[in-house]
CSV table of C-alpha atoms in Angstrom, one decimal:
chain,number,residue,atom,x,y,z
A,1,MET,CA,122.2,94.3,90.2
A,2,MET,CA,122.0,92.4,87.3
A,3,GLY,CA,119.7,91.7,84.4
A,4,PRO,CA,118.6,87.3,86.1
A,5,ALA,CA,118.6,88.7,90.0
A,6,HIS,CA,116.2,91.3,88.9
A,7,SER,CA,113.4,89.4,86.7
A,8,LEU,CA,113.4,87.2,89.7
A,9,SER,CA,113.0,89.4,92.4
A,10,GLY,CA,109.8,90.9,89.5
A,11,ALA,CA,108.1,87.6,89.8
A,12,ALA,CA,108.6,87.4,93.2
A,13,ALA,CA,107.1,90.4,94.0
A,14,TRP,CA,104.0,89.8,91.4
A,15,LEU,CA,103.3,86.7,94.4
A,16,GLY,CA,103.7,88.4,97.0
A,17,VAL,CA,100.9,90.9,95.6
A,18,GLY,CA,99.2,87.5,95.3
A,19,ALA,CA,99.3,86.7,98.7
A,20,ALA,CA,98.5,90.3,99.6
A,21,ALA,CA,95.3,90.1,97.5
A,22,ALA,CA,94.3,87.0,98.7
A,23,TRP,CA,94.7,87.8,102.5
A,24,LEU,CA,92.2,90.8,101.6
A,25,GLU,CA,90.0,88.2,100.3
A,26,ASN,CA,90.0,89.2,97.0
A,27,PRO,CA,92.3,86.8,95.6
A,28,MET,CA,93.7,86.9,91.6
A,29,PRO,CA,92.7,84.1,89.4
A,30,TRP,CA,95.5,82.0,88.4
A,31,PRO,CA,95.5,83.4,85.0
A,32,VAL,CA,96.4,87.0,86.4
A,33,LEU,CA,98.4,85.7,88.9
A,34,LEU,CA,101.1,83.8,86.1
A,35,THR,CA,99.7,86.9,83.7
A,36,GLY,CA,101.2,89.3,85.9
A,37,MET,CA,104.4,87.6,87.4
A,38,LEU,CA,105.6,87.3,84.0
A,39,ILE,CA,104.7,90.6,83.3
A,40,CYS,CA,106.9,92.1,86.4
A,41,SER,CA,109.0,89.8,86.2
A,42,GLY,CA,109.8,91.4,82.8
A,43,ALA,CA,109.3,95.0,84.1
A,44,ALA,CA,111.9,94.9,86.2
A,45,LEU,CA,114.3,94.9,83.6
A,46,ALA,CA,113.1,98.0,81.5
A,47,PRO,CA,114.4,100.5,84.0
A,48,ASP,CA,118.1,99.7,82.2
A,49,LEU,CA,116.4,101.2,78.8
A,50,ASP,CA,119.0,103.7,80.2
A,51,GLN,CA,122.0,101.4,79.9
A,52,LYS,CA,122.6,100.5,76.1
A,53,SER,CA,124.8,97.7,77.1
A,54,ALA,CA,121.7,96.1,79.7
A,55,THR,CA,119.7,92.9,79.4
A,56,ILE,CA,116.9,94.6,77.4
A,57,SER,CA,118.8,96.7,75.2
A,58,ARG,CA,119.4,93.0,73.0
A,59,ALA,CA,116.1,91.8,74.1
A,60,PHE,CA,114.5,93.0,70.3
A,61,GLY,CA,117.8,93.6,68.3
A,62,PRO,CA,118.3,96.8,66.6
A,63,LEU,CA,115.3,98.4,67.5
A,64,SER,CA,115.8,98.1,71.5
A,65,ARG,CA,119.4,99.3,71.4
A,66,ILE,CA,117.9,102.4,68.8
A,67,LEU,CA,115.6,102.9,72.1
A,68,CYS,CA,117.8,102.5,74.3
A,69,GLY,CA,120.0,104.7,73.5
A,70,ILE,CA,117.2,107.8,73.2
A,71,ILE,CA,116.5,106.9,76.4
A,72,ASP,CA,120.0,107.7,77.6
A,73,THR,CA,120.0,111.0,75.7
A,74,VAL,CA,116.3,111.9,77.2
A,75,SER,CA,117.3,111.1,80.5
A,76,THR,CA,121.2,113.0,80.6
A,77,ALA,CA,119.1,115.5,79.5
A,78,VAL,CA,116.7,115.7,81.5
A,79,TYR,CA,119.4,114.9,84.7
A,80,ASN,CA,121.2,117.7,83.5
A,81,ALA,CA,118.2,120.2,83.4
A,82,THR,CA,117.2,119.7,87.1
A,83,ARG,CA,119.7,118.6,88.7
A,84,GLY,CA,120.5,121.1,92.0
A,85,LYS,CA,124.0,123.2,92.3
A,86,GLY,CA,126.1,119.9,94.2
A,87,GLU,CA,125.0,117.5,91.7
A,88,ARG,CA,127.6,117.0,89.2
A,89,HIS,CA,126.8,117.2,85.0
A,90,ARG,CA,126.4,114.0,83.6
A,91,SER,CA,127.1,112.8,80.4
A,92,GLY,CA,125.3,109.5,80.5
A,93,GLY,CA,121.7,109.1,81.6
A,94,HIS,CA,122.5,105.7,84.0
A,95,ARG,CA,120.0,105.5,87.1
A,96,THR,CA,118.5,108.8,86.4
A,97,LEU,CA,115.2,109.2,84.9
A,98,THR,CA,113.7,105.7,84.5
A,99,HIS,CA,115.0,104.7,87.6
A,100,THR,CA,112.2,107.3,89.6
A,101,TRP,CA,108.6,106.8,90.8
A,102,PRO,CA,107.5,108.8,87.7
A,103,TRP,CA,108.9,106.8,85.2
A,104,ALA,CA,107.2,104.1,87.3
A,105,LEU,CA,103.3,105.0,87.3
A,106,PHE,CA,103.9,106.8,83.9
A,107,ILE,CA,105.3,103.9,82.1
A,108,GLY,CA,102.6,101.6,83.8
A,109,GLY,CA,99.9,104.1,83.4
A,110,GLY,CA,100.4,104.7,79.3
A,111,PHE,CA,100.7,100.5,79.1
A,112,SER,CA,97.5,100.7,80.4
A,113,ALA,CA,95.5,103.3,78.9
A,114,ILE,CA,97.0,101.1,75.6
A,115,ALA,CA,95.4,98.0,76.5
A,116,TYR,CA,91.5,99.9,76.5
A,117,PHE,CA,92.2,102.3,74.2
A,118,GLY,CA,94.3,100.1,71.7
A,119,GLY,CA,91.8,96.6,72.3
A,120,ARG,CA,92.5,93.4,71.8
A,121,TRP,CA,96.1,93.3,69.3
A,122,ALA,CA,97.3,96.2,71.9
A,123,VAL,CA,97.0,93.8,74.7
A,124,LEU,CA,98.7,90.9,72.8
A,125,VAL,CA,101.3,93.7,72.0
A,126,ILE,CA,101.9,94.6,75.6
A,127,LEU,CA,102.6,90.5,76.5
A,128,PHE,CA,104.6,90.4,73.4
A,129,ILE,CA,106.9,92.7,74.9
A,130,HIS,CA,107.1,91.9,78.4
A,131,MET,CA,106.7,88.2,77.6
A,132,VAL,CA,110.5,88.2,75.5
A,133,LEU,CA,111.5,90.3,78.5
A,134,ALA,CA,111.0,87.9,81.3
A,135,VAL,CA,112.2,85.3,78.8
A,136,GLU,CA,115.9,86.8,78.8
A,137,GLY,CA,115.8,87.2,82.1
A,138,LEU,CA,114.4,84.5,83.9
A,139,LEU,CA,115.7,82.5,81.1
A,140,TRP,CA,118.8,84.5,80.7
A,141,ARG,CA,121.2,81.3,80.1
A,142,ALA,CA,119.2,79.6,77.5
A,143,ALA,CA,118.5,83.0,76.0
A,144,ARG,CA,121.9,83.9,75.4
A,145,VAL,CA,122.7,80.6,73.2
A,146,SER,CA,120.0,80.8,71.2
A,147,SER,CA,118.8,82.9,68.4
A,148,ASP,CA,116.4,85.8,68.7
A,149,VAL,CA,113.6,84.3,66.3
A,150,LEU,CA,113.1,81.3,69.1
A,151,VAL,CA,112.7,83.9,72.1
A,152,TRP,CA,110.5,85.8,69.5
A,153,LEU,CA,108.6,83.0,68.9
A,154,LEU,CA,108.4,81.9,72.3
A,155,GLY,CA,106.9,85.3,73.6
A,156,ALA,CA,104.7,85.6,71.2
A,157,THR,CA,102.7,82.0,71.8
A,158,SER,CA,103.2,82.7,75.4
A,159,ALA,CA,101.0,86.1,74.8
A,160,TRP,CA,98.4,84.5,72.1
A,161,MET,CA,97.7,81.7,74.8
A,162,LEU,CA,97.5,83.7,77.4
A,163,VAL,CA,94.8,86.0,76.2
A,164,GLU,CA,92.9,82.9,75.2
A,165,ILE,CA,93.2,81.7,79.2
A,166,LEU,CA,92.7,85.4,80.8
A,167,ASP,CA,89.0,85.6,78.0
A,168,ARG,CA,87.7,82.9,78.9
A,169,PRO,CA,84.6,84.0,82.0
A,170,GLY,CA,85.7,84.3,85.6
A,171,ASN,CA,90.1,83.4,84.3
A,172,GLY,CA,90.7,87.8,85.0
A,173,ALA,CA,90.4,90.1,81.9
A,174,ASP,CA,88.1,92.3,84.2
A,175,TRP,CA,90.2,91.4,87.2
A,176,LEU,CA,90.7,94.2,89.5
A,177,PHE,CA,88.3,97.4,87.5
A,178,GLY,CA,86.1,94.7,86.7
A,179,ALA,CA,83.0,96.4,84.4
A,180,ASP,CA,82.9,95.4,80.5
A,181,GLY,CA,85.0,97.9,78.5
A,182,ARG,CA,87.7,97.7,81.0
A,183,GLU,CA,88.9,94.8,80.7
A,184,TYR,CA,92.8,94.8,81.1
A,185,LEU,CA,93.2,98.0,82.0
A,186,TRP,CA,95.1,96.3,84.7
A,187,LEU,CA,97.9,95.1,82.9
A,188,GLY,CA,99.9,98.8,84.0
A,189,VAL,CA,100.1,97.5,88.0
A,190,PRO,CA,102.7,95.1,87.6
A,191,ILE,CA,105.1,97.3,85.0
A,192,VAL,CA,104.5,99.6,87.6
A,193,VAL,CA,105.3,96.9,91.0
A,194,GLY,CA,108.4,95.5,88.5
A,195,ALA,CA,109.8,99.1,87.7
A,196,LEU,CA,109.7,100.1,91.8
A,197,VAL,CA,111.1,96.4,92.4
A,198,HIS,CA,113.7,97.1,90.4
A,199,ASN,CA,114.4,100.3,92.1
A,200,ILE,CA,114.7,98.8,95.0
A,201,GLY,CA,117.3,96.3,93.8
A,202,ASP,CA,119.6,98.8,92.6
A,203,ALA,CA,119.5,100.7,96.3
A,204,LEU,CA,120.5,98.4,97.4
A,205,THR,CA,124.0,98.1,95.6
A,206,VAL,CA,126.4,101.0,96.0
A,207,SER,CA,126.1,103.3,93.7
A,208,GLY,CA,122.1,103.7,95.5
A,209,CYS,CA,119.1,105.2,93.3
A,210,PRO,CA,117.2,108.1,93.0
A,211,VAL,CA,114.3,106.7,93.4
A,212,LEU,CA,112.1,109.2,94.9
A,213,TRP,CA,113.5,112.3,92.3
A,214,PRO,CA,112.3,114.6,92.2
A,215,ILE,CA,111.4,115.5,96.2
A,216,PRO,CA,114.8,117.0,97.2
A,217,ILE,CA,116.9,115.0,100.2
A,218,ALA,CA,120.3,116.6,101.9
A,219,GLY,CA,120.0,119.2,99.1
A,220,LYS,CA,119.7,117.1,96.2
A,221,ARG,CA,117.2,115.9,93.9
A,222,TRP,CA,119.2,113.7,92.2
A,223,TYR,CA,119.5,111.5,96.1
A,224,PRO,CA,120.7,108.2,95.9
A,225,LEU,CA,118.6,106.5,98.7
A,226,GLY,CA,120.6,103.1,99.8
A,227,THR,CA,120.1,100.9,103.0
A,228,PRO,CA,123.9,101.4,105.0
A,229,SER,CA,126.9,101.3,102.7
A,230,PHE,CA,128.6,98.2,104.9
A,231,MET,CA,125.3,96.4,103.8
A,232,ARG,CA,125.7,97.4,99.8
A,233,PHE,CA,127.0,95.7,97.6
A,234,ARG,CA,128.5,96.1,93.7
A,235,ALA,CA,126.1,94.4,90.5
A,236,GLY,CA,127.2,91.5,90.0
A,237,ALA,CA,128.7,90.6,93.1
A,238,TRP,CA,128.2,87.2,94.2
A,239,VAL,CA,125.8,88.2,96.9
A,240,GLU,CA,123.6,87.7,94.5
A,241,ASN,CA,123.6,84.4,93.4
A,242,ALA,CA,124.3,83.2,96.6
A,243,VAL,CA,122.1,84.8,98.6
A,244,LEU,CA,119.8,87.4,97.2
A,245,MET,CA,118.2,85.0,93.9
A,246,PRO,CA,117.7,81.9,96.4
A,247,ALA,CA,115.4,84.5,98.9
A,248,PHE,CA,113.6,85.9,95.7
A,249,MET,CA,112.5,81.9,95.4
A,250,VAL,CA,111.9,81.2,98.7
A,251,LEU,CA,109.7,84.2,99.1
A,252,GLY,CA,108.3,83.4,95.5
A,253,GLY,CA,107.5,80.1,96.7
A,254,ALA,CA,105.5,81.6,99.5
A,255,GLY,CA,103.8,84.1,98.0
A,256,SER,CA,102.5,81.4,95.4
A,257,LEU,CA,101.0,79.4,97.3
A,258,VAL,CA,98.5,82.0,99.6
A,259,ALA,CA,97.8,83.1,96.3
A,260,LEU,CA,96.3,80.3,95.5
A,261,GLY,CA,95.6,79.3,98.3
A,262,VAL,CA,97.2,76.1,99.5
A,263,VAL,CA,98.4,77.3,102.8
């Protein structure tokens, strides 16, 4: 799928997680629901770090383009080093390493560790990164015609405001792990969810997605999981705008109502 659909699916997924938490009688504070939704929306773009033309490659100027090049090179090397006998050699790493469940857990755990050991400024940086990505994904039309500096200022302002709100007693800085010194460990959870939702979205397209790597399937370690062939579509096809994105909005709205206890 394309960036906007990925980002919207990430937002809907976190609102669904919030609904599940409410159903299990452990509802999220509203700041956690809001912040997690935005983080998950941004994180749903991140697996495309292996593609130099992806939305995320433009998000932070030359820095993100350089990072995309590095990730592409690493992903290509990992694929070629671990591919099975029946899998062809590749010169590019798109939809390989960053589109797997180990990567999702690694990146989510890494950000949780950074938040845990880095303190407030680390939390602000994590939020800034994902707020910028959320703007690039959810408000992509406006982001395309705006200067990068304006998008970064919006991301920085949003990050600062969210931390100020979350730090207030009862607003969720210690959500999920609930102990002094473990504030913001939960930040990795929406990042993992966003990455996995991205992979599920790509599995709906004609190329599929090797989300279960390195588990061998049909003799292949990079087996592209997906729906039956007649249900698949090309990335950017009409089905994304006409079917999937409206469905994500409806599901996200329903999830938010349940998560907030409205219904």
